Amino acid sequence: MSSGLFQEFEKQTAEDWTEKLRGDLRGQPVESLLWKTQGISGRPFYTAENLDFEPFNYSRFSDEPTLFGDRYWVNYQPIVVEDDKAANQKALGALENGATGIVFQLSAAPDWSLLLKDIQPAYCSLSFVLSEAIQTAGFITSYDQYLSKADVDIEKVSGFISTAHSTLASIGKLKSLEVAVVKEENAALSLALTLAELIEKVDQLTSNGAQVEDCVSNTFFRQTISNDFFIEIAKHRALRKLAESVISAYGINEPSVHIISQAGPWTAEIDDPHSFMLHATTQAMSAIIGGTDGLIVQPFYNIFPEKHSLAERIARNISSILSEESYLNKMVDPAAGSYYIEELTHTLYNDALTLLQKIEDNGGLSKTDVEQLKSEAQ
């Protein structure tokens, strides 16, 4: 039945659609519908004729589909730690109500027995954002010692450590080499500078004796999501492909790329602050469809200043609803086959790769005139 569903309709070519547009525009040129955003030039429509390349496989399968569905991402709850015991209670409440990971924001070294009381690190992703007052290597050592003393299966420990210092951890799947996606008006330049920073960090660590495999296994990208829905989908996908290309160049077979995406904070001046909840939902969708591995939706404290638990619950539930009610946990690559998104991703990847090659030809990021590169990328 499905094979004959569209047989009664004639197949339309790109030229057929162009002729239709000319009629609808009533004298206005079709070129008036061309657009440009974040350095990307676009058409009014896309067809299969635009896909003159082999699409990359962006599928993100869950490691345990029977437990989490075919597509899984960590639903992170951020918690500012001012008191270890209070933070522990908030974390337990979040994990019991939809969160699958916690991001502890620390200004001082914690008392692990208080902060992680009754929390099972092998069954949820525990991550940490460290202030400059915390010595990273010492923090990693103390966390490792706590896990060993608590008899935790180290191989099942996951999460990330966000710190200003490039330090490698050897704790299960924990990531400690952060590469923040650079904010630029030009999306391709943003990705090129991000990958150039990764190369700089890996080269610096390996020159000091680290193994490239350890650098790669510790690496994670942290992306702040914008409201540009389709560009964000393409940007996440292009980032993954670019990172795999760079990592493969180091001789790593079947590279694994880990992306953490953040929606918020919600501090902009807008007429209706409740609109932030709509922004958060579309941003979260674009990250998930783009293939993120972890999602942080910052709580809506400015909308509910007197009800912090409500602000946190609504933010946390966005990811849960997109997973359990919108069924995005059942689609490993919802954007696959979309002429528009595939073309956007392909364009972003190629433009970013060209810029990255220029940076490397100059001797790397530290030897590149970034301002000149920005002017060239316009």
Coordinates of N, CA and C in Angstrom, one line a residue, residues 33-255:
L33 N 14.1 35.6 -2.4 CA 13.9 34.7 -1.3 C 15.2 34.1 -0.8
L34 N 16.3 34.4 -1.4 CA 17.6 33.9 -1.0 C 17.9 34.6 0.4
W35 N 18.6 33.9 1.3 CA 18.8 34.4 2.6 C 20.2 34.1 3.1
K36 N 20.6 34.8 4.1 CA 22.0 34.5 4.7 C 21.9 34.7 6.2
T37 N 22.4 33.8 7.0 CA 22.4 33.9 8.4 C 23.7 33.2 8.9
Q38 N 24.3 33.7 9.9 CA 25.5 33.2 10.5 C 26.6 32.7 9.5
G39 N 26.7 33.5 8.4 CA 27.7 33.2 7.4 C 27.2 32.2 6.4
I40 N 26.0 31.6 6.5 CA 25.5 30.6 5.6 C 24.5 31.2 4.6
S41 N 24.7 31.0 3.3 CA 23.8 31.4 2.3 C 22.8 30.3 2.0
G42 N 21.5 30.6 1.9 CA 20.5 29.6 1.7 C 19.5 29.9 0.6
R43 N 18.8 28.8 0.1 CA 17.9 28.9 -0.9 C 16.4 29.0 -0.3
P44 N 15.4 29.3 -1.1 CA 14.1 29.2 -0.6 C 13.5 27.8 -0.4
F45 N 14.1 26.8 -1.1 CA 13.7 25.5 -0.9 C 14.8 24.5 -1.3
Y46 N 14.7 23.3 -0.9 CA 15.7 22.3 -1.1 C 15.0 21.0 -1.6
T47 N 15.7 20.3 -2.5 CA 15.2 19.0 -3.0 C 16.3 18.0 -3.0
A48 N 15.9 16.8 -3.5 CA 16.9 15.7 -3.5 C 18.1 16.1 -4.4
E49 N 17.8 17.0 -5.4 CA 18.9 17.4 -6.3 C 20.0 18.1 -5.6
N50 N 19.8 18.6 -4.4 CA 20.8 19.3 -3.6 C 21.7 18.3 -2.9
L51 N 21.3 17.1 -2.8 CA 22.1 16.1 -2.0 C 23.0 15.4 -3.0
D52 N 24.0 16.1 -3.5 CA 25.0 15.5 -4.5 C 26.2 15.0 -3.7
F53 N 26.0 14.6 -2.5 CA 27.1 14.1 -1.7 C 26.6 12.9 -0.9
E54 N 27.5 12.1 -0.3 CA 27.1 11.0 0.5 C 26.9 11.5 1.9
P55 N 25.6 11.4 2.5 CA 25.3 11.9 3.8 C 26.1 11.1 4.9
F56 N 26.6 11.8 5.9 CA 27.3 11.2 7.0 C 26.3 10.5 7.9
N57 N 26.8 9.5 8.6 CA 25.9 8.8 9.5 C 26.0 9.4 10.9
Y58 N 24.9 10.2 11.2 CA 24.9 10.9 12.5 C 24.1 10.2 13.6
S59 N 23.8 8.9 13.4 CA 23.0 8.1 14.3 C 23.7 8.1 15.7
R60 N 22.9 8.3 16.7 CA 23.4 8.2 18.1 C 22.6 7.1 18.9
F61 N 23.1 5.9 18.8 CA 22.5 4.8 19.5 C 22.8 4.8 21.0
S62 N 21.9 4.4 21.8 CA 22.1 4.3 23.2 C 22.9 3.0 23.5
D63 N 23.8 3.1 24.5 CA 24.6 1.9 24.9 C 23.7 0.8 25.4
E64 N 22.6 1.2 26.0 CA 21.6 0.2 26.6 C 20.2 0.5 26.2
P65 N 19.8 0.2 25.0 CA 18.5 0.5 24.4 C 17.4 -0.1 25.2
T66 N 17.6 -1.3 25.8 CA 16.5 -1.9 26.6 C 16.1 -1.1 27.8
L67 N 17.1 -0.3 28.4 CA 16.8 0.5 29.5 C 16.4 1.9 29.2
F68 N 17.1 2.5 28.2 CA 16.9 3.9 27.9 C 16.3 4.2 26.6
G69 N 16.0 3.2 25.7 CA 15.5 3.5 24.4 C 16.7 3.6 23.4
D70 N 16.4 3.6 22.1 CA 17.4 3.6 21.1 C 18.3 4.9 21.2
R71 N 17.7 6.0 21.6 CA 18.4 7.3 21.7 C 18.4 7.8 23.1
Y72 N 19.6 8.0 23.6 CA 19.7 8.5 25.0 C 20.6 9.7 25.2
W73 N 20.2 10.6 26.0 CA 21.1 11.7 26.4 C 20.8 11.9 27.9
V74 N 21.8 12.5 28.6 CA 21.7 12.7 30.0 C 20.9 14.0 30.2
N75 N 20.0 13.9 31.1 CA 19.2 15.0 31.5 C 19.8 15.6 32.8
Y76 N 20.6 16.6 32.7 CA 21.4 17.2 33.8 C 20.6 18.2 34.6
Q77 N 20.7 18.1 35.9 CA 20.2 19.1 36.8 C 21.4 19.9 37.4
P78 N 21.5 21.2 37.1 CA 22.6 22.0 37.7 C 22.3 22.3 39.2
I79 N 23.2 22.2 40.1 CA 23.1 22.6 41.5 C 24.3 23.3 42.0
V80 N 24.0 24.5 42.5 CA 25.1 25.3 43.1 C 25.3 24.9 44.5
V81 N 26.5 24.4 44.8 CA 26.8 23.8 46.1 C 27.3 24.9 47.1
E82 N 26.4 25.3 48.0 CA 26.8 26.2 49.1 C 27.0 25.4 50.4
D83 N 26.2 24.4 50.5 CA 26.2 23.5 51.7 C 26.2 22.0 51.1
D84 N 27.1 21.2 51.5 CA 27.2 19.8 50.9 C 25.9 19.0 51.2
K85 N 25.5 19.1 52.4 CA 24.3 18.3 52.8 C 23.0 18.8 52.1
A86 N 22.8 20.1 52.0 CA 21.7 20.6 51.3 C 21.7 20.3 49.8
A87 N 22.9 20.4 49.2 CA 23.1 20.0 47.8 C 22.8 18.6 47.5
N88 N 23.2 17.7 48.5 CA 22.9 16.3 48.4 C 21.4 16.0 48.4
Q89 N 20.7 16.7 49.2 CA 19.2 16.5 49.3 C 18.5 17.0 48.0
K90 N 19.0 18.1 47.5 CA 18.5 18.6 46.2 C 18.8 17.6 45.1
A91 N 20.0 17.1 45.1 CA 20.4 16.1 44.0 C 19.5 14.9 44.1
L92 N 19.3 14.3 45.3 CA 18.5 13.1 45.4 C 17.1 13.4 44.9
G93 N 16.5 14.5 45.2 CA 15.2 14.9 44.8 C 15.1 15.0 43.3
A94 N 16.1 15.6 42.7 CA 16.2 15.7 41.2 C 16.3 14.3 40.5
L95 N 17.1 13.4 41.1 CA 17.3 12.1 40.5 C 16.1 11.2 40.7
E96 N 15.3 11.5 41.7 CA 14.0 10.8 41.9 C 12.9 11.3 41.0
N97 N 13.1 12.5 40.4 CA 12.1 13.1 39.6 C 12.5 13.5 38.2
G98 N 13.2 12.6 37.5 CA 13.5 12.8 36.1 C 14.9 13.1 35.7
A99 N 15.7 13.7 36.6 CA 17.1 13.9 36.2 C 17.8 12.6 36.1
T100 N 18.8 12.5 35.1 CA 19.6 11.3 35.0 C 21.1 11.7 35.3
G101 N 21.3 12.9 35.6 CA 22.6 13.4 35.9 C 22.6 14.7 36.7
I102 N 23.6 15.0 37.4 CA 23.7 16.2 38.3 C 25.0 16.9 37.9
V103 N 24.9 18.2 37.8 CA 26.1 19.1 37.6 C 26.3 19.9 38.9
F104 N 27.2 19.5 39.7 CA 27.5 20.2 40.9 C 28.4 21.4 40.6
Q105 N 28.0 22.6 41.0 CA 28.9 23.8 40.8 C 29.6 24.1 42.1
L106 N 30.9 23.9 42.1 CA 31.6 23.9 43.4 C 32.5 25.1 43.5
S107 N 32.5 25.8 44.6 CA 33.5 26.9 44.9 C 34.6 26.4 45.9
A108 N 34.4 25.2 46.4 CA 35.4 24.7 47.4 C 35.3 23.2 47.3
A109 N 36.4 22.5 47.7 CA 36.5 21.0 47.7 C 35.4 20.5 48.6
P110 N 34.6 19.5 48.1 CA 33.5 19.0 48.9 C 33.9 18.0 49.9
D111 N 32.9 17.7 50.9 CA 33.0 16.5 51.7 C 32.2 15.5 51.0
W112 N 32.9 14.5 50.4 CA 32.3 13.6 49.5 C 31.2 12.7 50.3
S113 N 31.5 12.4 51.5 CA 30.5 11.6 52.3 C 29.2 12.3 52.5
L114 N 29.2 13.6 52.5 CA 28.0 14.4 52.6 C 27.4 14.7 51.2
L115 N 28.2 15.1 50.3 CA 27.7 15.5 49.0 C 27.1 14.4 48.2
L116 N 27.7 13.2 48.3 CA 27.2 12.1 47.5 C 26.5 11.0 48.3
K117 N 26.1 11.3 49.5 CA 25.4 10.4 50.4 C 24.1 9.8 49.7
D118 N 24.1 8.5 49.6 CA 22.9 7.7 49.0 C 22.8 7.9 47.5
I119 N 23.8 8.6 46.9 CA 23.8 8.7 45.4 C 24.7 7.6 44.8
Q120 N 24.3 7.0 43.8 CA 25.0 5.9 43.2 C 25.7 6.3 41.9
P121 N 27.0 6.7 42.0 CA 27.7 7.2 40.8 C 27.7 6.3 39.6
A122 N 27.5 5.0 39.8 CA 27.5 4.0 38.7 C 26.2 4.1 37.9
Y123 N 25.2 4.7 38.4 CA 23.9 4.7 37.8 C 23.4 6.0 37.4
C124 N 24.2 7.1 37.5 CA 23.8 8.4 37.1 C 25.1 9.1 36.7
S125 N 25.0 10.1 35.9 CA 26.2 10.9 35.5 C 26.4 12.0 36.4
L126 N 27.5 12.0 37.1 CA 27.8 13.1 38.1 C 28.9 14.0 37.5
S127 N 28.6 15.3 37.4 CA 29.6 16.2 36.8 C 29.8 17.4 37.7
F128 N 30.9 18.1 37.5 CA 31.4 19.1 38.4 C 31.9 20.3 37.6
V129 N 31.5 21.5 38.0 CA 32.0 22.7 37.5 C 32.9 23.3 38.6
L130 N 34.2 23.4 38.4 CA 35.1 23.8 39.5 C 35.5 25.3 39.4
S131 N 35.5 26.0 40.5 CA 36.0 27.4 40.5 C 37.5 27.3 40.5
E132 N 38.1 28.5 40.2 CA 39.6 28.5 40.1 C 40.2 28.2 41.5
A133 N 39.5 28.3 42.6 CA 40.0 28.1 43.9 C 40.3 26.6 44.1
I134 N 39.7 25.7 43.3 CA 39.9 24.3 43.5 C 41.0 23.8 42.6
Q135 N 42.0 23.1 43.2 CA 43.1 22.5 42.4 C 42.6 21.2 41.7
T136 N 42.6 21.2 40.4 CA 41.9 20.2 39.6 C 42.5 18.8 39.8
A137 N 43.8 18.7 39.8 CA 44.4 17.3 40.0 C 44.1 16.8 41.3
G138 N 44.2 17.6 42.4 CA 43.8 17.2 43.7 C 42.4 16.8 43.8
F139 N 41.5 17.5 43.1 CA 40.1 17.2 43.1 C 39.8 15.8 42.5
I140 N 40.4 15.6 41.4 CA 40.3 14.3 40.7 C 40.8 13.1 41.6
T141 N 41.9 13.3 42.2 CA 42.5 12.3 43.1 C 41.5 12.0 44.3
S142 N 41.0 13.1 44.9 CA 40.1 12.8 46.0 C 38.8 12.2 45.6
Y143 N 38.3 12.5 44.4 CA 37.1 11.8 43.9 C 37.3 10.4 43.6
D144 N 38.5 10.1 43.0 CA 38.9 8.7 42.8 C 39.0 7.9 44.0
Q145 N 39.6 8.5 45.1 CA 39.7 7.8 46.3 C 38.4 7.6 47.0
Y146 N 37.5 8.5 46.9 CA 36.1 8.3 47.4 C 35.4 7.2 46.7
L147 N 35.5 7.1 45.4 CA 34.8 6.1 44.6 C 35.4 4.7 45.0
S148 N 36.7 4.6 45.2 CA 37.3 3.3 45.5 C 36.9 2.9 46.9
K149 N 36.9 3.9 47.8 CA 36.5 3.6 49.2 C 35.0 3.1 49.3
A150 N 34.2 3.7 48.4 CA 32.7 3.4 48.4 C 32.5 2.1 47.6
D151 N 33.5 1.5 47.1 CA 33.4 0.3 46.3 C 32.5 0.5 45.0
V152 N 32.7 1.6 44.4 CA 31.9 1.9 43.2 C 32.6 1.2 42.0
D153 N 31.8 0.7 41.0 CA 32.4 0.1 39.8 C 32.9 1.3 39.0
I154 N 34.2 1.5 38.9 CA 34.8 2.7 38.3 C 34.5 2.7 36.8
E155 N 34.4 1.6 36.2 CA 34.1 1.5 34.7 C 32.7 2.1 34.4
K156 N 31.8 2.2 35.3 CA 30.5 2.7 35.1 C 30.3 4.2 35.5
V157 N 31.4 4.8 36.0 CA 31.3 6.2 36.4 C 31.4 7.1 35.1
S158 N 30.5 8.0 35.0 CA 30.4 8.9 33.9 C 30.2 10.3 34.3
G159 N 30.3 11.3 33.4 CA 30.0 12.7 33.7 C 31.2 13.5 33.1
F160 N 31.3 14.7 33.6 CA 32.4 15.6 33.1 C 32.9 16.5 34.3
I161 N 34.1 17.0 34.1 CA 34.7 18.0 35.0 C 35.0 19.3 34.2
S162 N 34.4 20.4 34.5 CA 34.6 21.6 33.8 C 35.5 22.5 34.7
T163 N 36.7 22.8 34.1 CA 37.7 23.5 34.8 C 38.6 24.3 33.9
A164 N 39.2 25.3 34.4 CA 40.0 26.2 33.5 C 41.4 25.5 33.2
H165 N 41.7 24.4 33.8 CA 42.9 23.7 33.6 C 42.8 22.4 32.8
S166 N 43.7 22.2 31.9 CA 43.7 21.0 31.0 C 44.3 19.8 31.8
T167 N 43.4 19.1 32.5 CA 43.9 17.9 33.3 C 43.2 16.7 32.9
L168 N 43.9 15.6 32.8 CA 43.3 14.3 32.3 C 42.9 13.5 33.6
A169 N 41.7 12.9 33.5 CA 41.3 12.0 34.6 C 41.4 10.5 34.1
S170 N 41.5 9.6 35.0 CA 41.5 8.2 34.6 C 40.4 7.5 35.5
I171 N 39.2 8.0 35.4 CA 38.1 7.5 36.2 C 37.0 7.1 35.2
G172 N 36.9 5.8 34.8 CA 35.9 5.3 34.0 C 35.6 6.1 32.8
K173 N 34.4 6.6 32.6 CA 34.0 7.4 31.4 C 34.0 8.9 31.7
L174 N 34.5 9.3 32.8 CA 34.5 10.7 33.2 C 35.4 11.5 32.3
K175 N 34.9 12.6 31.8 CA 35.6 13.5 30.9 C 36.1 14.7 31.6
S176 N 37.4 15.1 31.4 CA 37.9 16.2 32.1 C 38.6 17.2 31.2
L177 N 38.7 17.0 29.9 CA 39.3 17.9 28.9 C 38.2 18.7 28.2
E178 N 37.8 19.8 28.7 CA 36.7 20.6 28.1 C 37.2 21.5 27.0
V179 N 36.3 21.5 25.9 CA 36.5 22.4 24.8 C 35.2 23.1 24.6
A180 N 35.2 24.4 25.0 CA 33.9 25.1 24.8 C 33.8 25.6 23.4
V181 N 32.6 25.4 22.8 CA 32.4 25.9 21.5 C 32.4 27.4 21.4
V182 N 33.3 27.9 20.6 CA 33.5 29.4 20.5 C 32.3 30.1 20.0
K183 N 31.9 31.2 20.6 CA 30.8 32.0 20.2 C 31.3 33.0 19.1
E184 N 30.7 32.8 17.9 CA 31.0 33.7 16.8 C 29.7 33.9 16.0
E185 N 29.6 35.1 15.3 CA 28.4 35.3 14.5 C 28.4 34.4 13.3
N186 N 29.6 34.0 12.8 CA 29.8 33.1 11.7 C 29.9 31.7 12.3
A187 N 28.9 30.8 11.9 CA 28.8 29.5 12.5 C 30.0 28.6 12.1
A188 N 30.5 28.7 10.9 CA 31.6 27.9 10.4 C 32.9 28.3 11.1
L189 N 33.0 29.6 11.3 CA 34.2 30.1 12.0 C 34.2 29.6 13.5
S190 N 33.0 29.6 14.1 CA 32.8 29.1 15.5 C 33.4 27.7 15.6
L191 N 33.0 26.9 14.7 CA 33.4 25.5 14.7 C 34.9 25.3 14.4
A192 N 35.4 26.1 13.5 CA 36.8 26.0 13.1 C 37.7 26.4 14.3
L193 N 37.3 27.5 15.0 CA 38.1 27.9 16.2 C 38.0 26.9 17.3
T194 N 36.8 26.3 17.4 CA 36.7 25.3 18.5 C 37.6 24.1 18.2
L195 N 37.6 23.6 17.0 CA 38.4 22.4 16.7 C 39.9 22.8 16.7
A196 N 40.2 24.0 16.4 CA 41.6 24.5 16.5 C 42.1 24.5 18.0
E197 N 41.1 24.9 18.8 CA 41.5 24.8 20.3 C 41.7 23.4 20.8
L198 N 40.9 22.5 20.3 CA 41.1 21.1 20.6 C 42.5 20.6 20.2
I199 N 42.9 21.0 19.0 CA 44.2 20.5 18.5 C 45.3 21.1 19.4
E200 N 45.1 22.4 19.7 CA 46.1 23.1 20.6 C 46.3 22.4 21.9
K201 N 45.1 22.0 22.5 CA 45.1 21.4 23.9 C 45.8 20.0 23.8
V202 N 45.4 19.2 22.8 CA 45.9 17.9 22.6 C 47.4 17.9 22.4
D203 N 47.9 18.8 21.5 CA 49.3 18.9 21.2 C 50.1 19.4 22.4
Q204 N 49.5 20.3 23.2 CA 50.2 20.7 24.4 C 50.3 19.6 25.4
L205 N 49.3 18.8 25.6 CA 49.3 17.7 26.6 C 50.2 16.6 26.1
T206 N 50.2 16.3 24.8 CA 51.1 15.2 24.3 C 52.5 15.6 24.4
S207 N 52.8 16.9 24.2 CA 54.2 17.4 24.3 C 54.7 17.3 25.7
N208 N 53.8 17.2 26.7 CA 54.2 17.1 28.1 C 54.1 15.6 28.5
G209 N 54.0 14.7 27.6 CA 54.1 13.3 27.9 C 52.8 12.5 27.9
A210 N 51.6 13.2 27.8 CA 50.3 12.5 27.8 C 50.2 11.7 26.5
Q211 N 49.4 10.6 26.6 CA 49.1 9.8 25.4 C 47.9 10.4 24.7
V212 N 47.9 10.4 23.3 CA 46.8 11.0 22.6 C 45.5 10.3 22.8
E213 N 45.6 9.0 23.1 CA 44.4 8.2 23.4 C 43.7 8.7 24.7
D214 N 44.5 9.1 25.7 CA 44.0 9.6 26.9 C 43.4 11.0 26.7
C215 N 44.0 11.8 25.9 CA 43.4 13.1 25.6 C 42.1 13.0 24.9
V216 N 42.0 12.2 23.9 CA 40.7 12.0 23.2 C 39.6 11.4 24.1
S217 N 40.0 10.4 24.9 CA 38.9 9.8 25.7 C 38.4 10.7 26.8
N218 N 39.2 11.8 27.1 CA 38.8 12.7 28.1 C 38.1 13.9 27.6
T219 N 38.1 14.1 26.3 CA 37.6 15.3 25.6 C 36.0 15.3 25.6
F220 N 35.5 16.5 25.9 CA 34.1 16.8 25.7 C 33.9 18.2 25.2
F221 N 32.9 18.4 24.4 CA 32.6 19.7 23.9 C 31.4 20.3 24.6
R222 N 31.4 21.6 24.9 CA 30.3 22.2 25.6 C 29.8 23.3 24.8
Q223 N 28.5 23.2 24.4 CA 27.9 24.1 23.5 C 26.7 24.8 24.1
T224 N 26.7 26.1 24.0 CA 25.6 26.9 24.5 C 24.7 27.1 23.3
I225 N 23.4 26.7 23.4 CA 22.4 26.7 22.3 C 21.8 28.0 22.1
S226 N 21.6 28.4 20.8 CA 21.0 29.6 20.4 C 19.5 29.3 20.0
N227 N 18.8 30.3 19.6 CA 17.4 30.1 19.2 C 17.2 29.8 17.8
D228 N 18.3 29.7 17.0 CA 18.3 29.4 15.6 C 18.1 27.9 15.4
F229 N 16.9 27.4 15.4 CA 16.6 26.0 15.5 C 17.4 25.1 14.5
F230 N 17.2 25.4 13.2 CA 17.8 24.5 12.2 C 19.4 24.7 12.1
I231 N 19.8 25.9 12.3 CA 21.3 26.1 12.4 C 21.9 25.3 13.5
E232 N 21.2 25.3 14.7 CA 21.8 24.6 15.8 C 21.8 23.1 15.6
I233 N 20.8 22.6 14.9 CA 20.8 21.1 14.6 C 22.0 20.8 13.7
A234 N 22.2 21.7 12.7 CA 23.3 21.4 11.7 C 24.6 21.7 12.4
K235 N 24.7 22.6 13.3 CA 25.9 22.9 14.0 C 26.4 21.8 14.9
H236 N 25.4 21.2 15.6 CA 25.7 20.0 16.4 C 26.2 18.9 15.6
R237 N 25.6 18.6 14.5 CA 25.9 17.5 13.6 C 27.3 17.8 13.0
A238 N 27.5 19.0 12.5 CA 28.8 19.3 11.8 C 30.0 19.3 12.9
L239 N 29.7 19.7 14.1 CA 30.7 19.6 15.1 C 31.2 18.2 15.3
R240 N 30.2 17.3 15.4 CA 30.5 15.8 15.6 C 31.4 15.3 14.4
K241 N 31.0 15.6 13.2 CA 31.7 15.1 12.0 C 33.1 15.7 12.0
L242 N 33.2 17.0 12.3 CA 34.5 17.7 12.3 C 35.5 17.1 13.4
A243 N 34.9 16.9 14.6 CA 35.7 16.3 15.7 C 36.1 14.9 15.3
E244 N 35.3 14.1 14.7 CA 35.7 12.8 14.3 C 36.8 12.8 13.3
S245 N 36.7 13.8 12.4 CA 37.8 13.9 11.3 C 39.1 14.3 12.0
V246 N 39.1 15.2 12.9 CA 40.3 15.7 13.6 C 40.9 14.5 14.4
I247 N 40.0 13.8 15.2 CA 40.5 12.8 16.0 C 41.1 11.6 15.2
S248 N 40.4 11.3 14.1 CA 40.9 10.3 13.2 C 42.3 10.6 12.7
A249 N 42.6 11.9 12.5 CA 43.9 12.3 12.0 C 45.0 12.0 13.0
Y250 N 44.6 11.8 14.2 CA 45.6 11.4 15.3 C 45.8 9.9 15.3
G251 N 45.2 9.2 14.4 CA 45.3 7.8 14.3 C 44.4 7.0 15.2
I252 N 43.3 7.6 15.7 CA 42.3 7.0 16.5 C 41.2 6.4 15.7
N253 N 41.1 5.1 15.7 CA 40.0 4.4 15.0 C 38.7 4.5 15.7
E254 N 37.6 4.7 15.0 CA 36.2 4.7 15.5 C 36.2 5.7 16.7
P255 N 36.5 7.0 16.4 CA 36.5 8.0 17.5 C 35.1 8.3 18.1

